[in-house]
Every structure is written in C-alpha cells, then in structure tokens.
Amino acid sequence: MFRSPYDSYVYIDNYMFGRHVEKQLVINILLQENIPHFTPAVLPIIGGSRVGKKTLVAHVCNNEKVRSKFSSILHMSSENIWRIEHEVAPGRSLVVVEFTSDVEEEDWLKFYSSVKQMGRGSKIIIISRVAKLSRFGTVKPVHLNSLSHEEYSYLFKVLAFGGTNPEEHPQLAVIAEDLAVALGGSLITANVCADMMRKNQDVHFWIRLLKKYKNVVQKNLSVFGKHPKNLMDKDHPIDITRLASSPRLSSRMLRLMPPHSEIDDSKTELPKVMFGDLIAGSAVLPREEFELVAWESRIPPYKRFVNFATYCDEEPIYQHHTSSAGKKRKRTVR
C-alpha cells in the first residue's frame, strides 16, 4: 500500500485504493499482441461479490495507453451479448462483458465468432463471480479476492478520518478499528459508515454507531447463523432492524431483501431512503416496502448500490446450512 497522506484518498476522486498489481497486470495483457494475431485474446476477471471487479476494469479502460490501443471499447451484459453482431466496427475493439451465470459452450462460440469479425487485435474481458467461466480464457485469469483485514482496516480509517491524523485521536482510532472488525470486509458499508464518521468526529457518535452495527451482527448471527457480509454475498435477506431508529419498528423487523442490485439509474416507483440517513435516524421510513440506496459511488463506474427493504411482523424461521435460504424473493429493477 502507498502510505500517502490520508486526505489524498478522500479528495482525489479517481484514485483506486489497492489493486495496483492487478491493474498493471490487466493493462499489460491488453497491450500485448494476440497470438495468433487473428484470434481475440480472452481475459477472465473472476472474484466474489463486490470485491471491485468492475471498478478495476473501469480504471483500466480509462488508462491512456489502453484507450489509444483500441478504437472502441464496448461494455455488455450477458443478457445483450447477441447485440455484438450489430456492434461490429472497423478497427481494434475491446469487448467487456459481465456474466452473472455460466454460459453454454454453443452460446459462447457464437459470441466469440462475432468478436473475431472485429479488427485484428481485438480482445475480450470477462467479468464474473462464476469461476467456471475461466475455461473460456486464452490467458491466465485474474482473480480478485477481498482485501486483507490489514488493508481493509487501513482503508476504513483513511475514509473515516479524512484529513485528520488518527494518532492525535487514539480513542477514535480504537473505535474505528473495532468497527472495521465488525463490518467484516464490506466495502459498501465501510463507505456509508466512514462518510458519517468523517462528518461527525465525536467520540459518543462513533461509539453509538459501533454499538448499532455490533447489535446488527449479533442479530443476524442468532437468526441466520451468518455475518451480514456473508449473507449479502449470497443474496440472502439481512436483518437491519437495529440499525434504524424509528417508532415504526417497535413491533416489526426490517429486512434487506435480495437481489442486492448495482444499477446506474433506478426506475422503480418505490419510495427511496439513503442508507446513511436510516443509520443516523434522520430518515422518515415509509410504511411499506421501500428502496434503500446503500451507496452512490464517487468514482467510475459511478454505480448506485440499491437494496429493497421490507417489514416483517413475525420472526421468520430459517434452517441454517440448508437449501431453505435459496427460497428468495425475486425482484428485478426495470
């Protein structure tokens, strides 16, 4: 990690924490010539939920050498890869495609043959959680893992303290370390909490926030048997009742329901509540289901991380370590 001044991470919006090795590796692969020249190289980037796969690719695509290498850069999802036939353009192209599930061999070959019609030297980047998609790679895949605790804790303190030197506030530093442990490595929750802490560097406020999140962790461990971060990664409901401060929750439970969506523009008609406002207790919660905007990224690709929140009047019964957690309520953002 680069030990730059703390405030550099906060105020330089296009800075990406960590991933320096992975970023340079991807850039090097994209700048290499294909072997053989007429066959598009395929680079799989594989990693778990919300580890920064798309953010890494966004920064790579903004690299000046990469942009000058390709005449066009196409971003596609698995649902619209068949549009590639209409996107064929003269010149060398970089095709970035995100797959949310495995792909049949026949479908992949059809897609790959369309990319081969593009200019010589074109390349494909696969982004996915599905490790099996590595089989389509023509080069060694790049695997993204969660940050180590040391990296995560350091990043969280950077975000929480801003330009303040944590060594001058030892009590706050201890609270921040404890909260980093409680958050379990969630980058989205780290951004939400750190944003609030940076704006209010009061010991009592930080302690209340730490107690709230510890209560949430204990609640989910007792009900679901897992940490909220692990539940979110598996698209499982999460109990966040103890994060909110609302009379409306006196006899009701508040759940974050799957799917947990990453979208550029929400077009649902549900009421919207910011996650930070819910934690701070400044939000007036709707009476029924609502859309909880967990975080709005300040750096490319500027994603909005959205969850659907709903109320439960009774404590649901879940069997741990069984397939019952797979009975998930489906919802799509249109």
Coordinates of C-alpha atoms in Angstrom, one line a residue:
M1 CA 0.0 0.0 0.0
F2 CA 1.1 3.5 -0.7
R3 CA 1.5 5.5 2.5
S4 CA 0.3 8.8 1.1
P5 CA -1.2 11.5 3.3
Y6 CA -4.7 10.4 4.4
D7 CA -6.5 13.3 2.7
S8 CA -5.2 12.2 -0.7
Y9 CA -7.5 9.2 -0.6
V10 CA -10.5 11.3 0.2
Y11 CA -10.2 14.2 -2.2
I12 CA -8.7 12.6 -5.3
D13 CA -11.9 11.1 -6.7
N14 CA -10.2 9.0 -9.4
Y15 CA -7.8 7.2 -7.0
M16 CA -8.4 3.5 -6.6
F17 CA -7.2 2.0 -3.3
G18 CA -5.2 -1.1 -3.7
R19 CA -5.3 -3.4 -6.8
H20 CA -2.2 -1.8 -8.2
V21 CA -0.7 -5.2 -9.1
E22 CA -3.9 -6.4 -10.7
K23 CA -4.4 -3.2 -12.6
Q24 CA -0.9 -3.3 -14.1
L25 CA -1.3 -7.0 -14.9
V26 CA -4.6 -6.3 -16.8
I27 CA -3.1 -3.4 -18.7
N28 CA 0.0 -5.4 -19.7
I29 CA -2.3 -8.2 -21.1
L30 CA -4.4 -5.7 -23.1
L31 CA -1.3 -4.1 -24.6
Q32 CA 0.2 -7.4 -25.7
E33 CA -0.3 -8.6 -29.3
N34 CA -2.6 -11.6 -29.7
I35 CA -1.1 -14.9 -30.5
P36 CA -2.1 -15.9 -33.1
H37 CA -2.9 -12.4 -34.4
F38 CA -6.3 -13.2 -35.8
T39 CA -7.7 -14.8 -32.6
P40 CA -9.1 -12.4 -29.9
A41 CA -7.5 -12.9 -26.6
V42 CA -9.9 -13.5 -23.7
L43 CA -9.1 -12.4 -20.2
P44 CA -11.4 -13.6 -17.4
I45 CA -11.5 -11.5 -14.2
I46 CA -13.1 -13.6 -11.5
G47 CA -14.0 -12.6 -8.0
G48 CA -16.6 -12.7 -5.3
S49 CA -19.4 -10.2 -4.8
R50 CA -18.5 -6.5 -4.5
V51 CA -14.7 -7.0 -4.5
G52 CA -14.2 -4.3 -7.2
K53 CA -14.1 -6.2 -10.5
K54 CA -16.0 -3.6 -12.5
T55 CA -14.2 -0.7 -10.7
L56 CA -10.8 -2.3 -11.7
V57 CA -11.9 -2.7 -15.3
A58 CA -13.2 0.9 -15.4
H59 CA -9.9 2.2 -14.3
V60 CA -8.0 0.1 -16.8
C61 CA -10.3 1.3 -19.6
N62 CA -9.5 4.9 -18.6
N63 CA -5.8 4.3 -18.9
E64 CA -4.4 6.4 -21.7
K65 CA -2.3 3.6 -23.3
V66 CA -5.3 1.3 -23.3
R67 CA -7.6 3.9 -24.9
S68 CA -5.1 4.6 -27.6
K69 CA -4.7 0.9 -28.3
F70 CA -8.3 0.2 -29.1
S71 CA -10.5 2.2 -31.5
S72 CA -13.6 1.3 -29.5
I73 CA -14.4 -0.2 -26.0
L74 CA -17.8 -2.0 -25.7
H75 CA -19.4 -2.8 -22.3
M76 CA -22.0 -5.5 -22.4
S77 CA -24.0 -7.7 -20.1
S78 CA -24.7 -11.4 -20.6
E79 CA -28.3 -10.5 -21.5
N80 CA -27.4 -8.5 -24.6
I81 CA -24.3 -10.2 -25.9
W82 CA -26.3 -11.1 -29.1
R83 CA -26.2 -7.4 -29.9
I84 CA -22.5 -7.8 -30.7
E85 CA -23.3 -8.6 -34.3
H86 CA -24.7 -5.1 -34.7
E87 CA -21.8 -3.5 -32.8
V88 CA -19.1 -4.8 -35.2
A89 CA -17.0 -1.8 -36.2
P90 CA -13.8 -1.4 -38.2
G91 CA -10.6 -1.3 -36.1
R92 CA -9.4 -3.0 -33.0
S93 CA -12.0 -3.3 -30.2
L94 CA -12.1 -4.2 -26.6
V95 CA -15.2 -6.0 -25.5
V96 CA -16.0 -6.1 -21.8
V97 CA -18.8 -8.5 -20.9
E98 CA -20.3 -9.3 -17.5
F99 CA -21.7 -12.8 -16.9
T100 CA -23.9 -13.4 -13.9
S101 CA -24.2 -17.1 -14.6
D102 CA -22.5 -19.9 -16.6
V103 CA -22.7 -19.9 -20.4
E104 CA -23.3 -22.8 -22.7
E105 CA -20.4 -23.7 -25.0
E106 CA -22.5 -23.2 -28.1
D107 CA -23.6 -19.7 -27.0
W108 CA -20.0 -18.7 -26.2
L109 CA -18.7 -19.9 -29.5
K110 CA -21.4 -17.9 -31.3
F111 CA -20.4 -14.8 -29.3
Y112 CA -16.7 -15.4 -29.8
S113 CA -17.1 -15.8 -33.6
S114 CA -18.8 -12.4 -33.8
V115 CA -15.9 -10.8 -31.9
K116 CA -13.5 -12.4 -34.4
Q117 CA -15.1 -10.4 -37.1
M118 CA -13.9 -7.2 -35.5
G119 CA -10.5 -5.7 -36.2
R120 CA -7.4 -7.8 -35.8
G121 CA -6.0 -7.4 -32.2
S122 CA -9.4 -7.1 -30.6
K123 CA -9.7 -8.5 -27.1
I124 CA -12.4 -9.7 -24.6
I125 CA -12.6 -9.2 -20.9
I126 CA -14.9 -11.5 -18.9
I127 CA -16.2 -10.2 -15.6
S128 CA -17.9 -12.7 -13.3
R129 CA -18.3 -14.4 -10.0
V130 CA -18.5 -17.8 -11.8
A131 CA -15.1 -19.4 -11.7
K132 CA -16.1 -22.0 -14.4
L133 CA -16.0 -19.2 -17.0
S134 CA -12.3 -19.2 -16.7
R135 CA -12.3 -22.1 -19.2
F136 CA -13.0 -19.6 -22.0
G137 CA -9.9 -17.6 -21.2
T138 CA -6.9 -17.7 -23.6
V139 CA -4.7 -16.1 -20.9
K140 CA -4.4 -16.8 -17.2
P141 CA -7.4 -15.4 -15.4
V142 CA -7.0 -12.6 -12.8
H143 CA -8.6 -13.5 -9.5
L144 CA -9.8 -10.7 -7.2
N145 CA -10.1 -11.5 -3.5
S146 CA -11.4 -9.5 -0.6
L147 CA -9.0 -7.1 0.9
S148 CA -7.0 -8.5 3.9
H149 CA -8.0 -7.2 7.3
E150 CA -5.0 -5.0 7.5
E151 CA -5.7 -3.4 4.1
Y152 CA -9.5 -3.1 4.9
S153 CA -8.8 -1.6 8.3
Y154 CA -6.3 0.9 6.9
L155 CA -8.8 1.9 4.1
F156 CA -11.6 2.3 6.6
K157 CA -9.5 4.6 8.8
V158 CA -8.5 6.6 5.8
L159 CA -12.1 7.2 4.8
A160 CA -13.3 7.8 8.4
F161 CA -10.6 10.3 9.5
G162 CA -10.3 12.2 6.2
G163 CA -7.5 14.8 6.7
T164 CA -7.4 14.2 10.5
N165 CA -4.4 12.4 11.9
P166 CA -5.7 9.4 13.8
E167 CA -2.6 9.4 16.0
E168 CA -4.0 12.6 17.5
H169 CA -7.3 10.9 18.4
P170 CA -6.3 7.5 19.9
Q171 CA -9.8 6.8 21.3
L172 CA -11.4 7.3 17.9
A173 CA -8.7 5.1 16.3
V174 CA -9.6 2.3 18.6
I175 CA -13.3 2.6 17.8
A176 CA -12.6 2.7 14.1
E177 CA -10.5 -0.5 14.4
D178 CA -13.3 -2.2 16.3
L179 CA -15.9 -1.2 13.7
A180 CA -13.7 -2.4 10.9
V181 CA -13.7 -5.8 12.5
A182 CA -17.5 -5.7 12.9
L183 CA -18.1 -4.7 9.3
G184 CA -16.4 -7.9 8.2
G185 CA -14.8 -6.5 5.0
S186 CA -17.9 -4.9 3.4
L187 CA -16.7 -2.1 1.1
I188 CA -20.2 -0.6 0.7
T189 CA -20.9 -0.5 4.4
A190 CA -17.5 0.9 5.1
N191 CA -18.1 3.8 2.8
V192 CA -21.5 4.5 4.3
C193 CA -20.2 4.4 7.9
A194 CA -17.0 6.2 7.2
D195 CA -18.8 9.0 5.4
M196 CA -20.9 9.7 8.5
M197 CA -17.9 9.4 10.8
R198 CA -15.8 11.8 8.8
K199 CA -18.6 14.4 9.0
N200 CA -19.0 13.9 12.8
Q201 CA -15.8 13.1 14.6
D202 CA -17.4 12.9 18.0
V203 CA -16.4 10.0 20.3
H204 CA -20.0 9.4 21.5
F205 CA -21.4 9.4 17.9
W206 CA -18.7 6.8 16.9
I207 CA -19.5 4.6 19.9
R208 CA -23.2 4.7 19.1
L209 CA -22.5 3.6 15.5
L210 CA -20.2 0.8 16.7
K211 CA -22.9 -0.5 19.1
K212 CA -25.6 -0.3 16.5
Y213 CA -23.6 -2.4 14.0
K214 CA -22.4 -4.9 16.6
N215 CA -26.1 -5.4 17.5
V216 CA -26.9 -6.0 13.8
V217 CA -24.1 -8.6 13.5
Q218 CA -25.4 -10.4 16.7
K219 CA -29.0 -10.3 15.4
N220 CA -28.1 -11.9 12.1
L221 CA -25.8 -14.5 13.7
S222 CA -28.7 -15.5 16.0
V223 CA -31.4 -15.6 13.3
F224 CA -29.5 -16.7 10.2
G225 CA -26.3 -18.1 11.6
K226 CA -24.0 -15.9 9.4
H227 CA -22.4 -12.4 9.4
P228 CA -24.4 -9.8 7.4
K229 CA -21.5 -9.5 4.9
N230 CA -21.7 -13.2 4.1
L231 CA -25.4 -13.1 3.8
M232 CA -25.2 -10.2 1.4
D233 CA -22.7 -12.1 -0.8
K234 CA -25.1 -15.0 -1.0
D235 CA -28.1 -12.7 -1.9
H236 CA -29.8 -13.6 1.4
P237 CA -32.1 -11.4 3.5
I238 CA -30.4 -9.3 6.2
D239 CA -32.0 -8.1 9.4
I240 CA -31.2 -4.4 9.8
T241 CA -33.8 -3.5 12.4
R242 CA -31.2 -2.5 15.0
L243 CA -29.6 -0.1 12.6
A244 CA -32.7 2.0 12.3
S245 CA -34.2 4.3 15.0
S246 CA -37.9 4.5 14.2
P247 CA -41.1 4.1 16.3
R248 CA -42.4 2.2 13.3
L249 CA -40.1 -0.7 14.1
S250 CA -41.4 -1.1 17.7
S251 CA -43.0 -4.4 16.8
R252 CA -41.7 -5.1 13.3
M253 CA -38.5 -6.3 11.8
L254 CA -36.8 -4.6 8.9
R255 CA -35.1 -6.7 6.2
L256 CA -32.9 -6.1 3.3
M257 CA -34.2 -8.4 0.6
P258 CA -32.4 -9.9 -2.4
P259 CA -31.5 -9.2 -5.0
H260 CA -29.0 -6.6 -4.0
S261 CA -28.7 -4.6 -7.2
E262 CA -25.9 -2.4 -8.7
I263 CA -27.6 -0.1 -11.1
D264 CA -26.9 3.2 -12.8
D265 CA -30.4 4.6 -12.6
S266 CA -33.3 3.2 -10.5
K267 CA -36.6 3.5 -12.3
T268 CA -38.8 1.8 -9.6
E269 CA -41.7 3.7 -8.2
L270 CA -40.9 2.7 -4.6
P271 CA -40.0 5.4 -2.0
K272 CA -36.3 5.9 -1.7
V273 CA -34.2 6.2 1.6
M274 CA -30.5 6.7 1.9
F275 CA -28.8 4.1 4.0
G276 CA -26.8 6.8 5.9
D277 CA -30.0 8.6 6.8
L278 CA -31.5 5.4 8.1
I279 CA -28.5 4.7 10.3
A280 CA -28.4 8.3 11.5
G281 CA -32.0 8.2 12.4
S282 CA -32.9 11.2 10.2
A283 CA -34.9 9.3 7.7
V284 CA -38.7 9.0 7.9
L285 CA -39.3 5.4 7.0
P286 CA -42.1 4.6 4.6
R287 CA -45.0 2.4 5.9
E288 CA -44.4 -0.4 3.4
E289 CA -41.6 -1.7 1.2
F290 CA -39.1 0.9 0.0
E291 CA -35.8 1.2 -1.9
L292 CA -32.7 1.6 0.2
V293 CA -29.9 3.4 -1.6
A294 CA -26.9 1.9 0.2
W295 CA -24.2 3.9 -1.6
E296 CA -23.6 6.1 -4.6
S297 CA -20.0 5.7 -5.9
R298 CA -18.0 8.9 -6.3
I299 CA -15.6 7.2 -8.8
P300 CA -16.1 5.4 -12.1
P301 CA -18.2 3.4 -12.9
Y302 CA -20.5 5.6 -10.6
K303 CA -22.7 2.7 -9.5
R304 CA -25.7 3.1 -7.2
F305 CA -25.9 0.2 -4.8
V306 CA -29.6 -0.4 -4.1
N307 CA -31.4 -2.8 -1.8
F308 CA -35.1 -3.4 -1.3
A309 CA -36.2 -3.1 2.3
T310 CA -39.4 -4.6 3.7
Y311 CA -41.1 -5.2 7.0
C312 CA -41.7 -8.5 8.8
D313 CA -44.3 -8.8 11.6
E314 CA -43.0 -12.1 12.8
E315 CA -39.6 -13.6 13.2
P316 CA -39.1 -15.9 10.1
I317 CA -37.8 -19.4 10.7
Y318 CA -34.7 -20.3 8.7
Q319 CA -32.8 -23.5 8.8
H320 CA -29.1 -23.0 8.8
H321 CA -26.9 -24.8 6.4
T322 CA -29.8 -26.0 4.3
S323 CA -31.2 -25.0 0.9
S324 CA -34.1 -23.1 2.6
A325 CA -32.1 -19.9 2.2
G326 CA -32.5 -20.4 -1.5
K327 CA -36.2 -19.6 -1.4
K328 CA -35.5 -16.0 -2.2
R329 CA -37.9 -13.4 -3.3
K330 CA -37.1 -12.3 -6.8
R331 CA -37.3 -8.8 -7.9
T332 CA -35.9 -7.0 -11.0
V333 CA -35.1 -3.4 -11.5
R334 CA -36.6 -2.2 -14.7

